[in-house]
Coordinates of C-alpha atoms and ligand atoms in Angstrom, one line a residue:
M1 CA -72.9 11.0 -24.6
A2 CA -75.1 12.0 -22.0
V3 CA -78.0 14.3 -22.9
S4 CA -76.8 16.7 -20.1
H5 CA -74.2 18.8 -22.5
I6 CA -76.7 20.1 -24.5
I7 CA -79.6 21.1 -22.0
E8 CA -79.4 24.8 -23.7
D9 CA -80.6 23.8 -26.8
E10 CA -84.1 21.9 -26.3
K11 CA -84.4 20.9 -30.4
A12 CA -81.4 19.0 -30.2
L13 CA -81.9 17.7 -26.8
I14 CA -85.1 16.2 -27.7
E15 CA -83.5 15.3 -31.1
A16 CA -80.7 13.0 -28.8
I17 CA -83.5 11.6 -26.8
R18 CA -85.6 10.4 -29.7
E19 CA -83.0 8.5 -31.0
I20 CA -81.8 6.9 -27.6
A21 CA -85.5 6.1 -27.9
Q22 CA -85.7 4.8 -31.3
E23 CA -82.3 2.7 -31.0
K24 CA -82.6 1.4 -27.7
V25 CA -85.9 1.8 -26.2
A26 CA -88.2 0.8 -29.1
P27 CA -86.6 -2.6 -29.2
R28 CA -87.3 -3.5 -25.7
A29 CA -91.1 -2.5 -25.6
A30 CA -92.8 -5.7 -26.6
A31 CA -90.4 -8.0 -24.0
I32 CA -91.3 -5.5 -21.3
D33 CA -95.1 -5.9 -22.2
A34 CA -94.7 -9.0 -22.0
S35 CA -92.7 -10.1 -19.2
G36 CA -94.4 -7.8 -17.0
E37 CA -91.0 -7.2 -15.3
F38 CA -89.9 -3.7 -14.2
P39 CA -87.0 -2.8 -16.8
W40 CA -83.9 -2.2 -14.7
D41 CA -81.9 -1.7 -17.9
M42 CA -84.1 1.3 -19.3
K43 CA -83.6 2.6 -15.8
E44 CA -79.8 2.0 -16.4
L45 CA -80.2 3.5 -19.7
L46 CA -82.0 6.8 -18.4
A47 CA -79.5 7.0 -16.0
Q48 CA -76.5 7.0 -17.6
Q49 CA -77.6 9.7 -20.0
D50 CA -78.7 12.0 -17.3
I51 CA -82.3 11.7 -18.4
L52 CA -83.6 11.0 -14.8
A53 CA -81.4 14.0 -13.7
M54 CA -83.5 16.3 -16.0
P55 CA -86.4 17.4 -13.3
F56 CA -83.9 18.0 -10.5
P57 CA -81.8 21.3 -10.0
A58 CA -78.1 21.6 -10.8
E59 CA -77.4 22.3 -7.3
Y60 CA -78.5 19.2 -6.3
G61 CA -76.7 17.2 -8.9
G62 CA -79.8 17.7 -11.5
V63 CA -79.8 18.7 -14.9
G64 CA -81.8 21.1 -14.2
A65 CA -84.0 20.9 -17.3
S66 CA -87.1 23.2 -17.8
E67 CA -90.6 21.6 -17.8
L68 CA -90.8 21.8 -21.5
A69 CA -87.7 19.8 -22.0
T70 CA -89.1 17.2 -19.5
V71 CA -92.1 16.9 -21.0
M72 CA -91.0 16.4 -24.5
A73 CA -88.4 13.7 -22.9
I74 CA -91.1 11.7 -21.6
E75 CA -93.1 12.1 -25.1
E76 CA -90.3 10.9 -27.2
L77 CA -89.8 8.1 -24.9
S78 CA -93.4 7.1 -24.2
R79 CA -93.6 7.1 -28.5
S80 CA -91.4 4.0 -28.0
C81 CA -92.9 2.5 -24.7
A82 CA -94.7 3.9 -22.6
T83 CA -93.8 1.9 -19.6
T84 CA -90.1 3.6 -20.2
G85 CA -91.9 6.9 -20.1
L86 CA -93.0 6.7 -16.8
I87 CA -90.0 6.2 -15.1
L88 CA -89.0 9.6 -15.8
A89 CA -92.4 10.8 -14.9
V90 CA -93.0 9.2 -12.0
Q91 CA -89.4 10.2 -10.6
Q92 CA -90.6 13.8 -11.0
L93 CA -93.9 12.8 -9.7
G94 CA -92.4 11.4 -6.3
S95 CA -89.8 14.2 -6.0
T96 CA -91.6 17.3 -6.2
P97 CA -93.2 17.3 -3.0
I98 CA -89.6 17.9 -1.9
L99 CA -88.9 20.3 -5.0
L100 CA -92.0 22.5 -3.5
A101 CA -91.5 21.8 0.0
G102 CA -88.3 20.1 1.5
N103 CA -86.0 22.2 2.8
E104 CA -82.2 22.4 2.2
V105 CA -81.4 19.3 3.9
Q106 CA -84.0 17.2 2.9
K107 CA -83.1 18.1 -0.8
Q108 CA -79.4 17.9 -0.2
T109 CA -80.3 14.2 1.1
Y110 CA -82.9 12.9 -1.8
F111 CA -81.8 14.7 -4.9
P112 CA -78.6 13.6 -5.7
R113 CA -79.0 10.0 -5.7
L114 CA -82.8 10.7 -7.3
A115 CA -80.8 12.7 -10.0
S116 CA -78.1 10.2 -10.3
G117 CA -81.0 7.2 -10.8
E118 CA -79.3 5.4 -7.6
W119 CA -82.8 5.6 -6.0
L120 CA -86.0 5.9 -7.5
A121 CA -89.2 7.7 -6.1
A122 CA -92.9 7.4 -5.5
F123 CA -95.7 9.4 -4.2
G124 CA -98.1 7.8 -1.9
L125 CA -101.4 9.5 -1.7
T126 CA -104.1 6.7 -3.3
E127 CA -105.6 4.1 -0.8
S128 CA -108.2 1.4 -0.6
G129 CA -110.8 4.0 0.0
S130 CA -109.9 7.1 -1.3
G131 CA -108.8 7.6 -4.7
S132 CA -110.5 10.5 -6.6
D133 CA -111.7 11.5 -2.8
A134 CA -108.1 11.7 -1.9
G135 CA -109.1 14.0 1.2
A136 CA -110.6 11.0 2.7
M137 CA -107.6 9.0 3.1
Q138 CA -107.1 6.8 6.3
T139 CA -103.4 6.4 7.0
F140 CA -102.5 8.6 9.9
A141 CA -99.4 9.6 12.0
V142 CA -98.7 10.3 15.3
R143 CA -95.9 12.2 16.8
R144 CA -93.7 10.4 19.4
G145 CA -90.6 12.1 20.5
D146 CA -88.2 12.8 17.9
K147 CA -90.3 10.2 15.3
Y148 CA -93.9 10.0 13.8
I149 CA -95.2 6.8 13.3
L150 CA -97.5 6.0 10.7
N151 CA -99.9 3.0 10.1
G152 CA -102.1 2.4 7.4
S153 CA -101.5 1.4 3.7
K154 CA -101.5 2.8 0.3
R155 CA -102.7 1.3 -2.7
F156 CA -101.8 1.4 -6.8
I157 CA -98.5 2.9 -6.1
T158 CA -96.4 3.5 -9.0
N159 CA -92.7 1.6 -8.3
G160 CA -94.2 1.3 -5.0
G161 CA -91.6 -1.0 -3.1
L162 CA -88.9 -0.4 -6.0
A163 CA -88.7 3.4 -4.6
Q164 CA -86.4 4.3 -1.8
V165 CA -87.6 7.7 -1.4
N166 CA -91.8 7.7 -0.8
S167 CA -93.6 10.9 -0.5
I168 CA -96.1 9.8 2.0
F169 CA -99.6 11.7 3.0
A170 CA -101.1 11.1 5.8
L171 CA -103.8 12.4 8.8
T172 CA -101.9 13.8 11.6
D173 CA -104.8 15.7 12.9
P174 CA -108.5 14.0 11.4
A175 CA -110.6 16.3 12.7
K176 CA -109.3 19.0 10.5
G177 CA -110.0 17.3 7.3
T178 CA -107.8 17.9 4.5
S179 CA -106.0 20.7 6.9
G180 CA -104.8 17.7 8.6
I181 CA -103.1 16.3 6.3
S182 CA -99.3 15.6 6.3
A183 CA -96.3 14.7 3.6
F184 CA -93.4 12.6 4.9
I185 CA -90.5 11.4 3.2
V186 CA -90.8 7.5 4.1
E187 CA -87.5 5.2 3.4
K188 CA -88.3 1.9 2.3
D189 CA -86.0 0.8 5.1
F190 CA -87.5 2.7 7.6
P191 CA -89.0 0.2 10.6
G192 CA -92.2 -0.8 9.6
F193 CA -92.4 0.1 6.3
S194 CA -93.5 -3.0 3.8
V195 CA -94.7 -4.2 0.5
G196 CA -97.9 -5.8 0.1
R197 CA -100.4 -6.7 -2.8
I198 CA -98.6 -6.4 -6.4
E199 CA -101.0 -5.6 -9.0
E200 CA -101.8 -7.1 -12.0
K201 CA -102.8 -4.6 -14.6
M202 CA -104.0 -4.3 -18.4
G203 CA -101.3 -2.1 -19.5
I204 CA -97.6 -0.3 -18.6
K205 CA -97.0 -3.9 -17.4
G206 CA -93.1 -3.3 -16.6
S207 CA -94.4 -0.5 -14.1
Q208 CA -94.6 -2.2 -11.0
T209 CA -97.7 -1.5 -9.3
A210 CA -97.6 -2.2 -5.6
E211 CA -99.9 -2.0 -2.1
L212 CA -97.6 -0.1 0.7
I213 CA -98.4 -0.9 4.3
F214 CA -97.0 1.0 7.6
T215 CA -97.2 -0.6 10.5
D216 CA -96.1 1.6 13.3
C217 CA -93.7 2.7 10.3
E218 CA -91.0 5.2 12.2
V219 CA -90.4 8.3 10.5
P220 CA -88.0 10.6 12.1
V221 CA -89.3 14.0 12.3
E222 CA -87.0 15.8 10.2
N223 CA -88.5 13.9 7.2
L224 CA -92.1 16.1 7.8
L225 CA -92.2 18.0 4.8
G226 CA -93.2 21.8 5.0
Q227 CA -95.7 21.9 8.3
E228 CA -98.0 19.5 9.9
G229 CA -101.4 20.3 7.8
E230 CA -99.9 21.3 4.8
G231 CA -99.7 18.0 3.0
F232 CA -102.9 17.8 1.1
K233 CA -102.0 21.2 -0.7
I234 CA -98.2 19.9 -1.3
A235 CA -99.8 17.0 -2.8
M236 CA -102.3 19.0 -5.4
M237 CA -99.6 21.4 -6.1
T238 CA -97.6 18.5 -6.8
L239 CA -100.4 17.2 -9.4
D240 CA -100.9 20.2 -11.0
R241 CA -97.1 20.3 -11.9
T242 CA -96.9 16.3 -12.9
R243 CA -100.4 16.2 -14.9
P244 CA -98.4 17.6 -17.9
G245 CA -96.0 14.8 -17.6
I246 CA -98.8 12.4 -18.1
G247 CA -100.3 14.1 -20.6
A248 CA -96.9 14.2 -22.7
Q249 CA -96.8 10.4 -21.9
A250 CA -100.4 10.0 -23.8
V251 CA -99.3 12.3 -26.4
G252 CA -96.2 10.2 -27.2
L253 CA -98.4 6.8 -27.2
A254 CA -100.5 8.8 -29.7
Q255 CA -97.7 9.9 -31.9
G256 CA -96.4 6.5 -31.6
A257 CA -99.4 4.8 -32.5
L258 CA -100.0 7.4 -35.6
D259 CA -96.4 6.7 -36.8
L260 CA -97.1 3.1 -37.4
A261 CA -101.0 3.6 -38.7
V262 CA -99.4 5.9 -41.3
S263 CA -96.7 3.2 -42.2
Y264 CA -98.8 0.7 -42.6
A265 CA -101.6 2.1 -44.8
K266 CA -99.3 3.3 -47.0
Q267 CA -97.6 -0.1 -47.6
R268 CA -100.7 -2.6 -46.8
V269 CA -102.6 -3.1 -50.4
Q270 CA -105.8 -4.2 -50.7
F271 CA -108.0 -4.2 -53.9
N272 CA -104.9 -3.7 -55.9
K273 CA -103.2 -0.5 -54.2
P274 CA -102.5 0.8 -51.1
I275 CA -105.1 1.5 -48.2
A276 CA -103.7 4.9 -47.7
D277 CA -105.4 6.3 -51.3
N278 CA -108.6 5.7 -49.7
Q279 CA -110.3 9.2 -48.6
G280 CA -111.6 6.8 -45.6
I281 CA -108.6 6.0 -44.5
Q282 CA -107.0 9.4 -45.3
F283 CA -110.0 11.4 -43.3
M284 CA -109.0 9.2 -39.8
L285 CA -105.2 9.6 -40.2
A286 CA -106.1 13.2 -40.4
D287 CA -108.0 13.2 -37.7
M288 CA -105.8 11.5 -35.6
A289 CA -103.1 13.7 -36.3
T290 CA -104.8 16.8 -35.8
K291 CA -106.2 15.3 -31.9
V292 CA -101.9 14.8 -31.6
E293 CA -101.3 18.0 -32.4
A294 CA -103.9 20.0 -30.4
A295 CA -102.7 17.5 -27.1
R296 CA -99.2 18.4 -27.7
L297 CA -100.1 22.0 -27.5
L298 CA -102.0 21.6 -24.6
V299 CA -99.1 20.5 -22.9
Y300 CA -96.5 22.4 -24.3
N301 CA -98.5 25.7 -23.1
V302 CA -98.9 24.2 -19.5
A303 CA -94.9 23.4 -19.5
E304 CA -94.0 26.3 -20.6
M305 CA -96.7 28.2 -17.9
I306 CA -94.8 25.7 -15.3
D307 CA -91.6 27.3 -16.5
R308 CA -92.2 30.9 -16.7
H309 CA -93.5 30.2 -12.7
E310 CA -97.1 30.8 -13.5
K311 CA -99.0 30.6 -9.9
Q312 CA -103.1 29.5 -11.9
I313 CA -101.9 26.5 -13.3
S314 CA -104.5 23.8 -12.0
K315 CA -107.2 24.3 -15.1
Y316 CA -104.5 23.8 -18.0
A317 CA -102.7 21.4 -16.3
A318 CA -106.2 19.6 -15.9
M319 CA -107.0 20.7 -19.4
A320 CA -103.4 19.1 -20.9
K321 CA -103.9 15.9 -19.1
L322 CA -107.9 15.1 -20.0
F323 CA -107.6 16.2 -24.0
A324 CA -104.2 13.6 -24.1
S325 CA -105.1 11.2 -22.7
D326 CA -108.8 11.1 -24.3
A327 CA -106.3 11.7 -27.5
A328 CA -103.8 8.8 -26.8
M329 CA -107.5 6.4 -26.2
D330 CA -109.1 7.5 -29.4
V331 CA -105.8 7.5 -31.6
T332 CA -104.8 4.1 -30.3
N333 CA -108.1 2.8 -31.1
D334 CA -108.0 3.8 -34.6
A335 CA -104.5 2.6 -35.5
I336 CA -105.9 -0.7 -34.5
Q337 CA -108.8 0.0 -37.1
V338 CA -106.8 0.8 -39.6
L339 CA -104.1 -1.9 -39.4
G340 CA -107.4 -4.2 -39.2
G341 CA -106.7 -7.7 -37.9
Y342 CA -103.0 -7.4 -37.6
G343 CA -104.1 -4.4 -35.1
Y344 CA -105.7 -6.7 -32.5
M345 CA -102.7 -9.2 -32.5
K346 CA -99.5 -9.3 -30.6
D347 CA -97.5 -9.0 -34.2
Y348 CA -97.7 -5.1 -34.0
P349 CA -97.6 -2.8 -30.9
A350 CA -100.7 -1.1 -31.6
E351 CA -102.7 -3.1 -29.2
R352 CA -100.3 -2.8 -26.7
M353 CA -100.5 1.4 -27.2
M354 CA -104.2 1.0 -26.8
R355 CA -103.7 -0.9 -23.5
D356 CA -101.3 1.7 -22.3
A357 CA -103.0 4.3 -23.5
K358 CA -105.8 3.5 -20.9
I359 CA -104.0 4.0 -17.7
T360 CA -103.5 8.1 -18.7
Q361 CA -107.7 8.5 -18.5
I362 CA -107.2 7.6 -15.0
Y363 CA -104.1 7.5 -13.4
E364 CA -103.1 11.3 -11.8
G365 CA -106.6 11.9 -11.2
T366 CA -109.2 10.3 -13.4
N367 CA -110.5 12.3 -16.6
Q368 CA -114.0 13.1 -14.2
I369 CA -111.8 14.6 -12.0
Q370 CA -109.6 16.9 -14.3
R371 CA -113.1 17.7 -15.5
L372 CA -114.4 19.1 -12.1
V373 CA -110.7 20.8 -11.7
I374 CA -111.5 22.6 -14.7
A375 CA -114.9 23.7 -14.1
R376 CA -113.9 24.6 -10.3
A377 CA -111.6 26.9 -11.6
L378 CA -113.7 28.5 -14.6
L379 CA -116.6 29.1 -11.9
T380 CA -114.2 30.7 -9.2
E381 CA -112.4 32.9 -12.0
L382 CA -113.3 36.4 -12.2
Ligands
CAA401 N1 -102.9 23.8 -5.6 C1 -103.0 24.5 -3.9 N2 -104.0 24.0 -3.3 C2 -105.0 23.2 -3.3 C3 -105.1 22.8 -5.1 C4 -104.0 22.9 -5.8 N3 -104.4 22.6 -7.4 N4 -106.6 22.1 -5.2 C5 -107.0 22.2 -3.4 N5 -106.2 23.0 -3.3 C6 -106.8 23.3 -1.4 C7 -107.8 24.2 -1.8 O1 -107.9 25.5 -1.6 C8 -108.5 24.0 0.2 O2 -107.9 24.8 0.7 P1 -108.3 25.0 2.0 O3 -108.5 24.4 2.8 O4 -107.3 26.2 2.7 O5 -109.5 26.1 1.6 C9 -107.6 22.1 0.2 O6 -106.8 22.1 -0.8 C10 -109.1 21.6 0.1 O7 -109.5 21.5 -1.8 P2 -110.7 20.9 -2.0 O8 -111.9 21.4 -0.7 O9 -111.2 21.3 -3.4 O10 -110.6 19.6 -1.9 P3 -111.6 18.3 -2.4 O11 -111.6 17.7 -1.1 O12 -112.7 18.8 -2.9 O13 -110.9 17.8 -3.4 C11 -109.6 17.4 -5.4 C12 -110.1 18.1 -4.2 C13 -109.2 18.3 -6.8 C14 -111.2 16.3 -6.5 C15 -108.5 16.1 -5.3 O14 -109.5 15.3 -4.2 C16 -107.9 15.6 -6.2 O15 -107.6 16.1 -7.1 N6 -108.3 14.0 -6.2 C17 -107.8 13.4 -7.4 C18 -106.7 12.7 -6.6 C19 -105.5 12.4 -7.5 O16 -105.5 13.1 -8.6 N7 -104.7 11.3 -7.6 C20 -103.6 10.6 -8.2 C21 -103.0 9.9 -7.3 S1 -101.2 9.7 -7.9 C22 -101.3 8.5 -9.0 O17 -101.9 8.4 -9.8 C23 -99.9 8.6 -9.4 C24 -99.6 7.2 -11.1 O18 -99.6 6.1 -10.2 C25 -98.3 7.7 -11.6

């Protein structure tokens, strides 16, 4: 049964998603990592269970789940398989510019098919020369009659080339800096859209990371999001609302690694007793659990702020992503240490979890950028 029938009850909803993740996602995680291919079966599972519909409003065919429920879902999926958790996180990332700035027609055109999972969404901000300095993009759009003509390319785009719906940011007035950036909905089938290099990655191997190339790409004027010049703010506001999802992915990864370390420590016997009897191991497990819990609370806190429609969320979203991703890196690394030689081998998922955790410190803004966002907010607050 799809999860939408229990959306009112967050606890029951998350238990249902945990069960789906344990029964159907976890057994696929190692094979997804080994193959490096996008797990269409997992996308179908999330679609059938209405999990992909969670971030979309009910009036457009979505479930209209709270942000708290959505981050909890990403966490539970990522506890079993971070690539599968990312499918939901990126569906939200690619669609949030439309949610924030889209008009009625745009929402009606795109949301029902994104909510049903028929279409995937992607977010095209990063370029080869503009990562942390997102405002330094070179891709530009010129209006010609009833079309914008886009030229340039985007790099490291999650689900790039698989997504039908791409939120793309491009300069419409280069003289105005970040105020000259506009946002567009670009469909994969628009003339002049093509997919370039597909990246080979260290982790989250089942997600496709691609280059998107625009060669005189024709985008109808009705696909401009908001007004010309609003693109950078739309991108920043989107990231404020989706960094908690990456925090949740990190919490899920860390919890998965902690689960594994605890169960291994209880059954691994050395010197005639389970290694869990050693305080050295107990202290490690205690520190790991404390980091996971602190990270989870930061993620849930900002999710609830989003649900309350609070305005000043940048700092809290950045803190949640920063702390949770650092926790995921530490905890997955420690899990390998608890498992010793076995942890380093592919027989156990600890090494995959550590490889998957690394990207959470980098994408949706490096943790150095998160610190910058936090510090800027601190220094401008009264
Ligand atoms: N909300 C609303 N407006 C915002 C904002 C926010 N959170 N942050 C900035 N702005 C506004 C500013 O108020 C300013 O407006 P005015 O011109 O009217 O004053 C304008 O945007 C420019 O802001 P800044 O001067 O602060 O811009 P900056 O060039 O110094 O850059 C930055 C700020 C925070 C460093 C930004 O470039 C940034 O976030 N960089 C990281 C990019 C990033 O996270 N990329 C991730 C790509 S997506 C991804 O990774 C997805 C994936 O694979 C899954």
